[in-house]
Amino acid sequence: MSHTHPDLAPPGPLAPGALRIVALGGLGEVGRNMAVLEYEGRLLIIDCGVLFPEDHQPGVDLILPDFDYIADRMGDVEAIVLTHGHEDHIGAVPYLLRLRQDIPLIGSQLTLAFIEAKLKEHRITPRTRAVKEGQVERFGPFETEFVAVNHSIPDALAVMVRTGAGNVLHTGDFKMDQLPLDGRITDLRAFARLGEEGVDLFMTDSTNAEVPGFTTAEAEIGPVLDAVFADATQKIVVASFASHVHRVQQVLDAAYAHRRKVAFVGRSMVRNMKIASDLGYLHVPEDTVVDIKQVDDLRDDELVLMATGSQGEPMAALSRIANRDHRVAVGPGDTVIFASSLIPGNENSVYRVINGLTRLGAKVVHQANARVHVSGHASAGELLYCYNIVKPRNVMPVHGEIRHLVANGALAVKTGVPAERVVLAEDGVVVDLVDGKARIVGAVPSRYVYVDGSSVGEITEAELKDRRILGEEGFISIFAAVDSATGAVVAGPHIQARGMAEDESVFDGILPKLAEELTSAARGGATDTRQLQQVMRRVVGRWASSRLRRRPMIIPVVVEA
């Protein structure tokens, strides 16, 4: 299996008649999924999603793919194919369309409805084309055929891309639930037919490649939810992704069976469920859904709140409820259900919210203590079936952390795909399909692009490091005035600290030493205020390190008097 390498050089020009694939996100992380296919000078983009920040990225709202690779080639983009409506596949579309608004967006009815609602908030009116499974569409030199796949959101699609250089089958996110709630199974007959035609590169979802066996059917969740609802004596709060239509359907059905009303909490939840209901993907039992404003008129044992925040996001409804910063209050006797899996990296945030809710007296039901969620991704057993059915010539695992990609590649090898034909790439690695063989030919930049409030891409890794230091180590500012002629200290030095556990009197011991060093430096010819600031930073930095065992951010200010 050919691995990526950190020292890869930029790729050379694409050979005539070859196909180039560059993943700008989703390879090495769970999220930010985006692949760019190039053939005959034209580009086709598959998905354009976001990654959600972790604790070590303070102040960041979203993380986007790095569009620099295609920024000066936006005129070459034929279309953006969206496999399904989850944020990690569509969330970055508004930011890409800022570079060129009229790129056609291709996807299923529900996927396009979700992205159109999102784009309305960005004041962008997109060009869209709705497609269904079995449909064949041509975009420049790319012929695409869409295949029904089952996932944790309705209307998900895989896509077969046919080019003169070969055929690429991209699964999107999928699993092989044989008893799906909407009756729409992953179309393995289509996979087999495409396999017979010839799949030169199979790009497969790796998220659950380490999990043995088969992913549990969604249908098994219903009875568990029903039992939790039967036991609940007061209000029930269910947390889920704002786009998990199947899970919301099960909550609505359980609420109806137990004569409870459901209120949607959170702007994205309200918006998405209205769209799903209007389009017929969500069937709302009669007289079951109420507006959040009406909840005060209902008894606690009549109420179910369907909220966002299942990943512990600080601003989502559930975190705010746990912090008593929401109109909805949770207390003893209430039941909270986490109806989603843990995205890697979010564990601490989620357990912090679970602990907060438990402290308030709520009974918290989550994946670790009840089967209230099943994954939306194919486990190892399902992936083996797919490899045997499709019989691809080359395999490129996508969507997952490095360990997931490696595990997926190993499954392909087990089914007979030659190891040298399994391409393990990371974000930015360039893969060319030439004469039926896929190989790594270089890499392009694919840095994290941070959205921070209204700024996009302004925050750098260095600034995030500064934020972490401020948050973890504290901040010290030092002020001194020196005589411009003699260099003698005429005022100060004064020290102010923030985020330090110690009382400010702790600095009394360093002030004489600081004044002494400043005077000494000035007498030694250091009259430039920048040199004197460096002296102050060095003296206080060493002292803080040895005396306080801290490495705070130090801002020295020297003025001439």
PDB file of C-alpha atoms in Angstrom, residues 139 328 342 556:
ATOM      1  CA  PHE A 139     -20.805  17.840 -16.877  1.00  0.00           C
ATOM      2  CA  VAL A 328     -35.381  25.175  29.005  1.00  0.00           C
ATOM      3  CA  LEU A 342     -19.238  10.567  19.402  1.00  0.00           C
ATOM      4  CA  PRO A 556       6.676  44.695  27.674  1.00  0.00           C
TER       5      PRO A 556
END
